[in-house]
Short mmCIF file of C-alpha atoms and ligand atoms in Angstrom, two decimals:
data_model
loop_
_atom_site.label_atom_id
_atom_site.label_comp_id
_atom_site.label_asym_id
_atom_site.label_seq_id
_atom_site.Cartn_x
_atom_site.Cartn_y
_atom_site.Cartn_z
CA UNK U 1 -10.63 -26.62 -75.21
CA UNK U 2 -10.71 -23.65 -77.79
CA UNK U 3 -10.74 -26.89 -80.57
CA UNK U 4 -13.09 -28.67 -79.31
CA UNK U 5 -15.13 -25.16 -78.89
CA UNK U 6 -14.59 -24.92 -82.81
CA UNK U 7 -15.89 -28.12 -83.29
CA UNK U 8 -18.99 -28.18 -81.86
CA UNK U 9 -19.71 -24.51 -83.28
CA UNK U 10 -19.13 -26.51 -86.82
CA UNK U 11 -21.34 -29.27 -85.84
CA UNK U 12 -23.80 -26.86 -84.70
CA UNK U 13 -22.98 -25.25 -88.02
CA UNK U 14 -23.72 -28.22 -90.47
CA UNK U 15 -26.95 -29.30 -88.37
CA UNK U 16 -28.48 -25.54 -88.85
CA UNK U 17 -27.62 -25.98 -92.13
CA UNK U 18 -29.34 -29.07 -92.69
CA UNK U 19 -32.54 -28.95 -90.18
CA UNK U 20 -33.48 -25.65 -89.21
CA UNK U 21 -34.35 -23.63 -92.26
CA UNK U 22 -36.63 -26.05 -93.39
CA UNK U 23 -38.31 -26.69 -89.98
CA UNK U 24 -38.22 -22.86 -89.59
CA UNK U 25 -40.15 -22.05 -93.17
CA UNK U 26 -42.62 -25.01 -92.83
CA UNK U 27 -43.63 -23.63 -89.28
CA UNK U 28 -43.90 -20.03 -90.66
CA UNK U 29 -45.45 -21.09 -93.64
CA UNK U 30 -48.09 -23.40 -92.21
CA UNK U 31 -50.31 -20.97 -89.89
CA UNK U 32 -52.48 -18.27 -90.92
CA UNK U 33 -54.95 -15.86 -90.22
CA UNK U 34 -57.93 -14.97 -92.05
CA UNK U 35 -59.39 -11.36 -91.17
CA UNK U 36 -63.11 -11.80 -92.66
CA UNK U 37 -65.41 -8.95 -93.70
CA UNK U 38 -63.29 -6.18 -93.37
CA UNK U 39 -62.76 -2.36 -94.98
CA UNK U 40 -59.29 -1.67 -95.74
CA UNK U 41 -57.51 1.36 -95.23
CA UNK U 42 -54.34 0.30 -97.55
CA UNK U 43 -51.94 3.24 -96.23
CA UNK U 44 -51.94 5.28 -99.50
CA UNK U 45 -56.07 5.90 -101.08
CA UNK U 46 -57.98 8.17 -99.36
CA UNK U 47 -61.19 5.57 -98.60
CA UNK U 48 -61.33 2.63 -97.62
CA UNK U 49 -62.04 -0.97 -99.56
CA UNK U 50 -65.80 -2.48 -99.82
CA UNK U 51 -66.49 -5.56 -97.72
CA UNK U 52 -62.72 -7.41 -97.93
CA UNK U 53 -61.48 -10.79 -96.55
CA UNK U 54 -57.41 -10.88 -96.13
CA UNK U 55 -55.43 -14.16 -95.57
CA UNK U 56 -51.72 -13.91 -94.27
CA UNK U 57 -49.54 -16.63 -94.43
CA UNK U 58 -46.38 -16.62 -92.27
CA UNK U 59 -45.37 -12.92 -91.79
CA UNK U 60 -46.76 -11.87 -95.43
CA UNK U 61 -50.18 -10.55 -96.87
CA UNK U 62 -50.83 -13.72 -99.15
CA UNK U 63 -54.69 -12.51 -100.35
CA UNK U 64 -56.69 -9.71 -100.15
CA UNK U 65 -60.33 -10.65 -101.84
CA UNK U 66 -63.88 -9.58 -102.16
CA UNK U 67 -65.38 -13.46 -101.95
CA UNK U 68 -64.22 -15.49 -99.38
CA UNK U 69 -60.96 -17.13 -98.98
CA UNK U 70 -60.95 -20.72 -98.05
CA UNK U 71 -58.21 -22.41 -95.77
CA UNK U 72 -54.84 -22.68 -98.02
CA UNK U 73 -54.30 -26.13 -97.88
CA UNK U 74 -51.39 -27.24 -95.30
CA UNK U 75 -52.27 -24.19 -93.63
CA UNK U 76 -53.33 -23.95 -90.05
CA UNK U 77 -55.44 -20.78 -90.11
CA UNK U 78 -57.38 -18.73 -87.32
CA UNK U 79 -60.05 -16.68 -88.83
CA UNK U 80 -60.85 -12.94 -87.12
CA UNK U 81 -64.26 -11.98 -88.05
CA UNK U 82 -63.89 -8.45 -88.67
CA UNK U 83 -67.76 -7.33 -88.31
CA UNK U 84 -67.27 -4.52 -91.22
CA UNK U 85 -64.45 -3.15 -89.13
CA UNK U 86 -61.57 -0.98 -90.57
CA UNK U 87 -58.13 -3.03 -91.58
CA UNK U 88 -55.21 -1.02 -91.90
CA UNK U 89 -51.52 -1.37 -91.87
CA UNK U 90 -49.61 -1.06 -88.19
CA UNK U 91 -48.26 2.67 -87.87
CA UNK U 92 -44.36 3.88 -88.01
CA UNK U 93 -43.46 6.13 -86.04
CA UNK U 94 -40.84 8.03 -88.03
CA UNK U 95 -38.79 9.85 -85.11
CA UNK U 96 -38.46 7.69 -82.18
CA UNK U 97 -36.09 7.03 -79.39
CA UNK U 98 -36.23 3.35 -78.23
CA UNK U 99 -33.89 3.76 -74.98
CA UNK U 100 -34.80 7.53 -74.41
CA UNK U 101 -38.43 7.66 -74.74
CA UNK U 102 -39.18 6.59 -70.88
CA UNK U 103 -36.17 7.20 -68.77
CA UNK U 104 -35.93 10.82 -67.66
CA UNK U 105 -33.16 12.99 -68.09
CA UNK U 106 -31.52 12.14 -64.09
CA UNK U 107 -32.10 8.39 -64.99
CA UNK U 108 -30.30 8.79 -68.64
CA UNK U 109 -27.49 10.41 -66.53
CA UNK U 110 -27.09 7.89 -63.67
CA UNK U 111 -25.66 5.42 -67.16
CA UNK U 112 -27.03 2.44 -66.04
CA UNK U 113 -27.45 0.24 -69.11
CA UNK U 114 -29.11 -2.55 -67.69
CA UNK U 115 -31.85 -0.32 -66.02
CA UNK U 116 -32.55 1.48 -68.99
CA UNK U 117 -32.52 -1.29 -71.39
CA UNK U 118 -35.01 -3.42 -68.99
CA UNK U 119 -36.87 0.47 -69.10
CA UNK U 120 -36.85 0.75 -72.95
CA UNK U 121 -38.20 -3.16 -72.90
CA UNK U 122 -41.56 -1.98 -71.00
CA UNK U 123 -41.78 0.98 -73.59
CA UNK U 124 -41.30 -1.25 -76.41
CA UNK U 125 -43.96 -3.50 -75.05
CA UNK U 126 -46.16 -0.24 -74.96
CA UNK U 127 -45.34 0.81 -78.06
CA UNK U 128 -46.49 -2.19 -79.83
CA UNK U 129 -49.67 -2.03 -78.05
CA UNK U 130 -50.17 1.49 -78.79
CA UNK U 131 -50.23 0.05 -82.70
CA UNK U 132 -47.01 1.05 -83.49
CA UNK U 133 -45.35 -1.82 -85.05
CA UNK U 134 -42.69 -0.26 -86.70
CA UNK U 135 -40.30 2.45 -85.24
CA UNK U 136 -37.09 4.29 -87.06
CA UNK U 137 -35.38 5.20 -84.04
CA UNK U 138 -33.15 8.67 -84.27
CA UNK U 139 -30.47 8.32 -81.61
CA UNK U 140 -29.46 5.74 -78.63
CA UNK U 141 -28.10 2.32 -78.23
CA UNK U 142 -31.27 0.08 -79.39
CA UNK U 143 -28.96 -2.35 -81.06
CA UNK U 144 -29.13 -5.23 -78.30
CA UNK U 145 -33.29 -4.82 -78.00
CA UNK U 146 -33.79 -4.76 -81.31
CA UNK U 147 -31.72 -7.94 -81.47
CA UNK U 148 -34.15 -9.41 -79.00
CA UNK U 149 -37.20 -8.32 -80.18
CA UNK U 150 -36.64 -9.62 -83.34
CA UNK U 151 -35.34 -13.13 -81.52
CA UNK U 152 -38.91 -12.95 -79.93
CA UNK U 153 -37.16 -12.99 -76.37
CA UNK U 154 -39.43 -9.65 -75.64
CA UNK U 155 -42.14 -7.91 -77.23
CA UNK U 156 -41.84 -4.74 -79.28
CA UNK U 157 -41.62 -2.89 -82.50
CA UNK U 158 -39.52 -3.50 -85.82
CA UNK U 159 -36.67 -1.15 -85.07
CA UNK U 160 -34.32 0.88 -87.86
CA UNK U 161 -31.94 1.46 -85.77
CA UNK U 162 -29.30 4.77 -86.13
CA UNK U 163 -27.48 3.66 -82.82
CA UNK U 164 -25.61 6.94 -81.22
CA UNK U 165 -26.56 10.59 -82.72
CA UNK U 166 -22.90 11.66 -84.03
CA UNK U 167 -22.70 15.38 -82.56
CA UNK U 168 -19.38 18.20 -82.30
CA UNK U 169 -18.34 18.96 -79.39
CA UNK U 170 -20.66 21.75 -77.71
CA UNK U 171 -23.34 20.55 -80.43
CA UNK U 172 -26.53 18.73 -79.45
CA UNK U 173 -25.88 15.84 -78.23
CA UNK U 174 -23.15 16.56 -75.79
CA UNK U 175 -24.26 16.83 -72.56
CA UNK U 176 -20.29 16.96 -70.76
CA UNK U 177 -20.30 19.36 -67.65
CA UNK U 178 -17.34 22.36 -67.49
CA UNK U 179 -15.13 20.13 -65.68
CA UNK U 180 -15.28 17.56 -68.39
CA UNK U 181 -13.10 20.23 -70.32
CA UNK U 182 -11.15 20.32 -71.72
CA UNK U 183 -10.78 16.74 -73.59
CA UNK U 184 -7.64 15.75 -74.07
CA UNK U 185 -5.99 13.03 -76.16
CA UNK U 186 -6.41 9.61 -75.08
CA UNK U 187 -9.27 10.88 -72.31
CA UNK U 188 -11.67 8.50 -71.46
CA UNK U 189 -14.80 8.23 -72.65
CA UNK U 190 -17.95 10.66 -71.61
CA UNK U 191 -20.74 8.49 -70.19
CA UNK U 192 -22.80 8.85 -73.39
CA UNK U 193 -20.36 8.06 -75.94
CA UNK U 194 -19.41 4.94 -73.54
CA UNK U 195 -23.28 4.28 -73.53
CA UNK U 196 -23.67 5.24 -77.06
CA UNK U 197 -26.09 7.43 -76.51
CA UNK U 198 -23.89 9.96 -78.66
CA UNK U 199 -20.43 10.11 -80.00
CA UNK U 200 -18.33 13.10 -80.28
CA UNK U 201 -16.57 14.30 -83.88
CA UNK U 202 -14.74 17.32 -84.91
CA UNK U 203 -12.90 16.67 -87.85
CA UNK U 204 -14.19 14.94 -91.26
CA UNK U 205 -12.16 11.43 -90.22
CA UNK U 206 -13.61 11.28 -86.81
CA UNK U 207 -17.23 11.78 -88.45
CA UNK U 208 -16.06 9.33 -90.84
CA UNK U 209 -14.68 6.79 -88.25
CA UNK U 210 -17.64 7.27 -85.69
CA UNK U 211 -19.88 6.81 -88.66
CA UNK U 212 -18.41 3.14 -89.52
CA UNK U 213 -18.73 2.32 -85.85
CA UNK U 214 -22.46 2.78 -86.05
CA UNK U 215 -22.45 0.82 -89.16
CA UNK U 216 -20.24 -2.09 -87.83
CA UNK U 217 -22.83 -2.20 -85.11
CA UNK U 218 -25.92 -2.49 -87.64
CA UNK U 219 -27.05 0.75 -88.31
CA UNK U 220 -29.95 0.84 -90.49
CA UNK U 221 -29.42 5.10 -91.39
CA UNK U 222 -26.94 7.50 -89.70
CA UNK U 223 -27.89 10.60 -87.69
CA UNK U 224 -25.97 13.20 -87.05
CA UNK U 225 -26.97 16.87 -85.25
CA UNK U 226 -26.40 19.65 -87.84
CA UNK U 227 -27.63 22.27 -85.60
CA UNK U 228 -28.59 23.40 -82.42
CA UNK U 229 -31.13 21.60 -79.58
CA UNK U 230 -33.72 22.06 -77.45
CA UNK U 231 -32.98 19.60 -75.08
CA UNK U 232 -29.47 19.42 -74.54
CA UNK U 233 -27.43 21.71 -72.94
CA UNK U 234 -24.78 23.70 -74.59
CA UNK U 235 -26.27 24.58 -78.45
CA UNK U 236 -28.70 27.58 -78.74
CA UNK U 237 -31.39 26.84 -81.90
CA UNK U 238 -29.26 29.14 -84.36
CA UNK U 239 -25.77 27.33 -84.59
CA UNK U 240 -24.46 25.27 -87.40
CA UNK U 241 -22.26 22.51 -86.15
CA UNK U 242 -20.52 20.30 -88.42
CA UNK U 243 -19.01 21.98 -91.46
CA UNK U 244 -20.07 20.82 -94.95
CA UNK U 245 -17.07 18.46 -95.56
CA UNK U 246 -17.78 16.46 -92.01
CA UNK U 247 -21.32 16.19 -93.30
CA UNK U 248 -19.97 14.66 -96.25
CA UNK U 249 -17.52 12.53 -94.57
CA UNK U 250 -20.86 10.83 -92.92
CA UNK U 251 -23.00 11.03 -95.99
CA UNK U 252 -20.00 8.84 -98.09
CA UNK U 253 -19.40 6.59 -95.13
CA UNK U 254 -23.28 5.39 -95.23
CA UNK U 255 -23.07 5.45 -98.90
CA UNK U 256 -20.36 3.03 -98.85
CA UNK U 257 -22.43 1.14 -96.88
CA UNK U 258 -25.69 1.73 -99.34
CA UNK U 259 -27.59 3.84 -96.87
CA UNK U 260 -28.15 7.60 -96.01
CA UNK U 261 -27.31 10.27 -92.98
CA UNK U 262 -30.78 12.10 -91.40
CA UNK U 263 -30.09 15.45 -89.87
CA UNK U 264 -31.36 17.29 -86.87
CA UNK U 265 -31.82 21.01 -88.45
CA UNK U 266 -33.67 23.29 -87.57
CA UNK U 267 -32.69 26.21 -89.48
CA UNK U 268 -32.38 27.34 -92.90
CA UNK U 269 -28.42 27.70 -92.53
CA UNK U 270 -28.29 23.98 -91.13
CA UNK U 271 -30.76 22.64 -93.46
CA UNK U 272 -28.70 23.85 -96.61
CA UNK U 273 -25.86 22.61 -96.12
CA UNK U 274 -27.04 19.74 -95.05
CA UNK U 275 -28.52 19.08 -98.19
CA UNK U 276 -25.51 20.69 -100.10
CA UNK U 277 -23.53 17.74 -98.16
CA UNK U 278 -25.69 15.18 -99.45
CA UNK U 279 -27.75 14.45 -96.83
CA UNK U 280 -31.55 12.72 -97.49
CA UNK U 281 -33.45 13.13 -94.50
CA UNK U 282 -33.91 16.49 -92.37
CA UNK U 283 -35.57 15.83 -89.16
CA UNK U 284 -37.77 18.69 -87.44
CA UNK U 285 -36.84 21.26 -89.69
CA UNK U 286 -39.85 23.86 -87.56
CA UNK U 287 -37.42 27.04 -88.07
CA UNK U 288 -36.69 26.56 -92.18
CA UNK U 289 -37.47 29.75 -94.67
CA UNK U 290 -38.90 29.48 -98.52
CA UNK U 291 -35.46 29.22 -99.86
CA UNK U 292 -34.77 26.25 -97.75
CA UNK U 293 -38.16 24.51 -98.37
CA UNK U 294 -37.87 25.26 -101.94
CA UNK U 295 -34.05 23.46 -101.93
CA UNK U 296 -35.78 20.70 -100.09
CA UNK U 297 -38.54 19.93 -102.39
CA UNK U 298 -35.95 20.29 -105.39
CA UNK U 299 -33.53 17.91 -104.43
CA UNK U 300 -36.25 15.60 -103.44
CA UNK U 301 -35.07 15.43 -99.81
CA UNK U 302 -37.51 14.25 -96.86
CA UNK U 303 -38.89 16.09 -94.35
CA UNK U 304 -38.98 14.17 -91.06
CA UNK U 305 -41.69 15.96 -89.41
CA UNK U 306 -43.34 16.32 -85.86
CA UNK U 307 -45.67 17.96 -84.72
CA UNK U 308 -44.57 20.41 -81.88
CA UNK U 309 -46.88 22.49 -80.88
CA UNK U 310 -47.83 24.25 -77.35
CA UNK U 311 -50.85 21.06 -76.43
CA UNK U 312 -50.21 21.41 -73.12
CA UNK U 313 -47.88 19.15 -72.43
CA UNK U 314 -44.41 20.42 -72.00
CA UNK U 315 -42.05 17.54 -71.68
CA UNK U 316 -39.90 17.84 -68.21
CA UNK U 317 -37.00 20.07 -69.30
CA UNK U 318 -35.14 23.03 -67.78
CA UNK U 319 -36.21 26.49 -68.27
CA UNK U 320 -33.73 27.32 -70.51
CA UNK U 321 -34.85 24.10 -72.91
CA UNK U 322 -38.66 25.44 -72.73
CA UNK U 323 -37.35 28.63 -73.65
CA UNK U 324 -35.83 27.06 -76.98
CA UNK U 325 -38.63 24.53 -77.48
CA UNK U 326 -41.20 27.73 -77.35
CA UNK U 327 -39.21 29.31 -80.09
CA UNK U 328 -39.19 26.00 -82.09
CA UNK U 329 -43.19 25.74 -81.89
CA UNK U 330 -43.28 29.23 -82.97
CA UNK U 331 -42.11 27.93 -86.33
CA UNK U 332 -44.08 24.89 -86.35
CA UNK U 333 -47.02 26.85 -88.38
CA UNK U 334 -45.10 28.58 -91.12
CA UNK U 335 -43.16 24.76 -91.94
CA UNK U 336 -46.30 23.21 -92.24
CA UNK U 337 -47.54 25.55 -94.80
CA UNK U 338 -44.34 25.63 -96.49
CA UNK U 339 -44.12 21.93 -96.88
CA UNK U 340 -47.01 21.95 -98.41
CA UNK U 341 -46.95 25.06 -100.59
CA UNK U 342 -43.52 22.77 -102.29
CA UNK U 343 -45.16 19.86 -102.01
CA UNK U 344 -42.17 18.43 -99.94
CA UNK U 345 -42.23 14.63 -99.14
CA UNK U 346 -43.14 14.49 -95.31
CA UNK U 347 -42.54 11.86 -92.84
CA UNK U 348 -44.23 12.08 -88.97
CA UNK U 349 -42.45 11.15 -85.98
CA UNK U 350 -43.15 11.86 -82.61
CA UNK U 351 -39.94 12.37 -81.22
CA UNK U 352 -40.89 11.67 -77.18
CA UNK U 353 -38.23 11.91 -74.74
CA UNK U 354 -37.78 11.60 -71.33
CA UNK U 355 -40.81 10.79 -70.07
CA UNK U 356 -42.84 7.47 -69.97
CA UNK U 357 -46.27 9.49 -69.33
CA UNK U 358 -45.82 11.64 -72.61
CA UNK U 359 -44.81 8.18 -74.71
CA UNK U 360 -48.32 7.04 -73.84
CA UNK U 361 -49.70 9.89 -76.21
CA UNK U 362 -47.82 8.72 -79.34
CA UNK U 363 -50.96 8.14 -81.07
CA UNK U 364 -52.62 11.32 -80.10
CA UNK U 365 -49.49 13.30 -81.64
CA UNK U 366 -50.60 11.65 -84.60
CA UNK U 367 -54.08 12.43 -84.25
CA UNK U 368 -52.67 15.92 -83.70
CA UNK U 369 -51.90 16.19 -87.31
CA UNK U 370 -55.46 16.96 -88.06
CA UNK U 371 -54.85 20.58 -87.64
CA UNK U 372 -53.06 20.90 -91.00
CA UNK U 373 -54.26 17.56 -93.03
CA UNK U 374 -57.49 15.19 -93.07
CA UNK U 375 -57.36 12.13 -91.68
CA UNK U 376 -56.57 9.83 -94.86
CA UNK U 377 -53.48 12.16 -95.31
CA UNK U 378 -52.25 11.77 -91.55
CA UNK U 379 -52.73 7.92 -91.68
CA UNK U 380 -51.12 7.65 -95.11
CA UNK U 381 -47.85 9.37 -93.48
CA UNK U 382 -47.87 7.35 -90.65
CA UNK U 383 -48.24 4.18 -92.72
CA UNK U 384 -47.33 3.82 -96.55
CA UNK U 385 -45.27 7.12 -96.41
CA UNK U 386 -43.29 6.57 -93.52
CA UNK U 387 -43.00 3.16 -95.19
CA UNK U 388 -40.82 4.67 -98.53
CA UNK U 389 -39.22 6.32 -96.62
CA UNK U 390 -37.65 3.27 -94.74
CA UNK U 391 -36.95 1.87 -97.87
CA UNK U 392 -34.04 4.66 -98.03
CA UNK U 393 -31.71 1.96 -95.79
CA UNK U 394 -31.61 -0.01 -99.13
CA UNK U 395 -29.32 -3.01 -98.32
CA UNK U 396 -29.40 -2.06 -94.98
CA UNK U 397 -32.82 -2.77 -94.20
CA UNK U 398 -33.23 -4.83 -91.49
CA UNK U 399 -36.76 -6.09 -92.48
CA UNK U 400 -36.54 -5.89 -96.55
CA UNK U 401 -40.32 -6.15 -98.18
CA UNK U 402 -43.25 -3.28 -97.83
CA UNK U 403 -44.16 -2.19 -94.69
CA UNK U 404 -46.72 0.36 -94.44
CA UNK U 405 -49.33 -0.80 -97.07
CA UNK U 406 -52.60 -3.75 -97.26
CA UNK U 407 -51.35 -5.00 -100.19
CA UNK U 408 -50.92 -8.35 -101.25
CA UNK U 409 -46.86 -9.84 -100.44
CA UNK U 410 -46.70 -6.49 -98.30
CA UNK U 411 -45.40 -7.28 -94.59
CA UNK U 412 -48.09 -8.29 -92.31
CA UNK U 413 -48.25 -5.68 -89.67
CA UNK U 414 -52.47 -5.07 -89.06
CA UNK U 415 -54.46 -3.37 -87.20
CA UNK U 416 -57.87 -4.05 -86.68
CA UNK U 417 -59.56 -0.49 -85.91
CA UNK U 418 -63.04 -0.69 -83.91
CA UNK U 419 -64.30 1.87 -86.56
CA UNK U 420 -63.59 4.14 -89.18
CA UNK U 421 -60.04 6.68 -88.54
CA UNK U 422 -60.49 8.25 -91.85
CA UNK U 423 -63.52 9.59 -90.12
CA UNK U 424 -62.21 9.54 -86.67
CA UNK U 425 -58.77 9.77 -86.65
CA UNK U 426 -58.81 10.38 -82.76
CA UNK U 427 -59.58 6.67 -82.71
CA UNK U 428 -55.50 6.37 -82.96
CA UNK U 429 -55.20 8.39 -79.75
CA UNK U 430 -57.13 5.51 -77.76
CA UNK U 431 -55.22 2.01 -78.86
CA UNK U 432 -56.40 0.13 -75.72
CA UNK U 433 -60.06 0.52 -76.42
CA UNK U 434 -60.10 1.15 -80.16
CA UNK U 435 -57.45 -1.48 -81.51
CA UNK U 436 -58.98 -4.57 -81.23
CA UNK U 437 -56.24 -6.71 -83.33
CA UNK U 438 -52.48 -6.35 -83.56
CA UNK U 439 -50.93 -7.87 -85.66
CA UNK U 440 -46.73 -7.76 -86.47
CA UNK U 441 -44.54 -9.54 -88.82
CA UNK U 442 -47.67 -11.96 -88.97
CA UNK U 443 -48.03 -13.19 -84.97
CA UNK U 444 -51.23 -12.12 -83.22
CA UNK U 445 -50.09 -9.96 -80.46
CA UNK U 446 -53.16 -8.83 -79.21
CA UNK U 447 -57.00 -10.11 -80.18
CA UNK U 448 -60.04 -8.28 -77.74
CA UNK U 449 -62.03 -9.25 -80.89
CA UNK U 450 -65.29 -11.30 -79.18
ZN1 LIG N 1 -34.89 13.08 -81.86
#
């Protein structure tokens, strides 16, 4: 039985081999879309293009002209007439949990994998319709939907997955009750690191070893918790968690593999060493001081930034977790204006959890941004910034070629904008009425265009 298993997998095998990349790159290769009279917002200049037509082929930006582009010959092409509309590239959200964005916290905790996968489906759905075509997701297991999303068996974004956020034991991330304690050798495992929602480490070689799991797995960056949390339990906002040398042990174990470790760090104490560990990416970082920004902007580290401020919407968390998020938006101010006194690179995220009615708002988080910067500077974050900044995965990027930019042999992830966001960037907040064309990896997923 197992033999003749092996030789049908081989037959399967040498007919793959022979039929199906050819069929496969003559089907991609032979439709097209033409998006006529357009403006183009190309995710990095500051204005947008004069009357534009763009052709993609397959799932790349082929031609971006002023006069118009014919039908490429072999090509089966629909053409979009864009009416002077704005063009620009799909947005990235930079922080983003795939499978803990809708469930709530009770939900998360009941561990049911197949309910919260078929959960995180719907929100992927969303979050492709909210214009979002690209996510770098900070924590969860969004391995087996971001398998099937990019199988086309269900609608979402492009996911860069980090798979479980790699915590210590009373860091953020572990959510154990009292009687879970104390662990002891050969215990089994807590619901979340079973889930791999997060995985415990306190010693450089379990970093190191929980590290490779994530990369076995197909890990596009590594995450780890270098300080304290609002939302889980046991860390207040000031602790440092890992020491320096367990940072490291990550930071070498993704360099092996040709990619990098993001931190959650709030403060300056978790933020240096961090960095003094080798680690490219801090996420939040609302509580840092000038000596950390200026360290940041130095080493040419990123700044994965969102913006949490008091808007009104709390997300559902318990007293003691408002209590911690209020002192994080305290600092949100001050890390804005550092940032940009150092001129640190910054990446925007929204970093929803919990709570299917706050995911709907991803694009007004965005819009949000307008406080501190004008619109072209919000939507170049969101789009050719956030972009370089996924090109960090090197070899491990799961979707290698530009995303985040109009530009010809760029990715083609669109979105047609019924007007102009560098003048309105509250048109973001509004996908369902304002974007009239999505477009990812080159399929039409949604046309209201009459
Ligand atoms: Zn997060």
């Amino acid at each position: 039985m197992k033999l003749h298993l092996n030789k049908l997998v081989l037959a399967l095998l040498v007919l793959g081999g022979a039929m199906s990349p050819a069929v496969f790159a003559q089907d991609a290769a032979s439709t097209g879309v033409i998006f006529e009279n357009v403006r183009i917002f190309d995710g990095t200049v500051d204005r947008l293009s004069g009357p534009s037509n763009v052709l993609t082929v397959g799932n790349v930006i082929k031609a971006i002209s002023g006069a118009p582009i014919p039908d490429p010959p072999g090509v089966t092409v629909t053409r979009i007439q864009g009416g002077g509309r704005t063009l620009m590239p799909g947005l990235i959200d930079g922080h983003w949990h795939t499978m803990l964005a809708a469930p709530s916290m009770a939900e998360l905790m009941q561990g049911d994998l197949g309910y919260l996968t078929l959960l995180a489906d719907t929100e992927a759905r969303d979050t492709l319709m909210r214009g979002f075509t690209t996510v770098r997701d900070m924590g969860g297991p969004s391995f087996a939907l971001k398998r099937a999303i990019d199988e086309g068996l269900v609608v979402g974004p492009r996911i860069y997955p980090s798979g479980a956020m790699i915590t210590i034991t009373g860091g953020h991330g572990d959510f154990r009750s009292p009687h879970e304690l104390p662990r002891s050798l050969g215990a089994p495992l807590t619901i979340e690191e079973e889930l791999n929602f997060s995985q415990l480490a306190d010693s450089p070689d379990e970093v190191r070893m929980r590290t490779r799991e994530q990369l076995l797995l197909g890990a596009s960056q590594i995450k780890l918790t270098a300080g304290g949390g609002v939302a889980s339990p046991h860390s207040p906002l000031d602790v440092s968690t890992f020491t320096e040398e367990e940072l490291r042990a990550a930071v070498q174990a993704a360099g092996n593999w040709g990619t990098y470790v993001g931190v959650h760090a709030y403060t300056p104490e978790a933020i240096q060493r961090s960095i003094a560990a080798g680690v490219k990416v801090i996420e939040h970082g609302h509580l840092m001081d000038e000596a950390s920004a200026r360290l940041i902007a130095e080493k040419g580290v990123w700044l994965s930034f969102q913006p949490f401020v008091d808007d009104g919407f709390t997300p559902p968390l318990p007293p003691s977790s408002v209590a911690r998020l209020r002192q994080v938006w305290s600092g949100t101010e001050r890390t804005v204006e550092l940032a940009k006194k150092y001129k640190i690179k910054m990446a925007w995220g929204t970093d929803i959890l919990f709570s299917a009615a706050n995911a709907t708002r991803q694009g007004a988080l965005l819009a949000l941004m307008q406080k501190w910067f004008s619109p072209a500077e919000v939507l170049a974050m969101a789009t050719g910034t956030n972009g370089e900044l996924l090109q960090l995965s090197g070899p491990r990027n799961p979707y290698p070629g530009r995303l985040g930019v109009v530009k010809e042999g760029a990715l083609a992830d669109l979105l047609l904008v019924d007007g102009n966001p560098l003048a309105d960037i509250t048109l973001v907040a509004d996908p369902g009425k304002n974007f009239l064309v999505i477009m990812k990896d080159g399929k039409v997923y949604k046309n209201s265009v009459r």
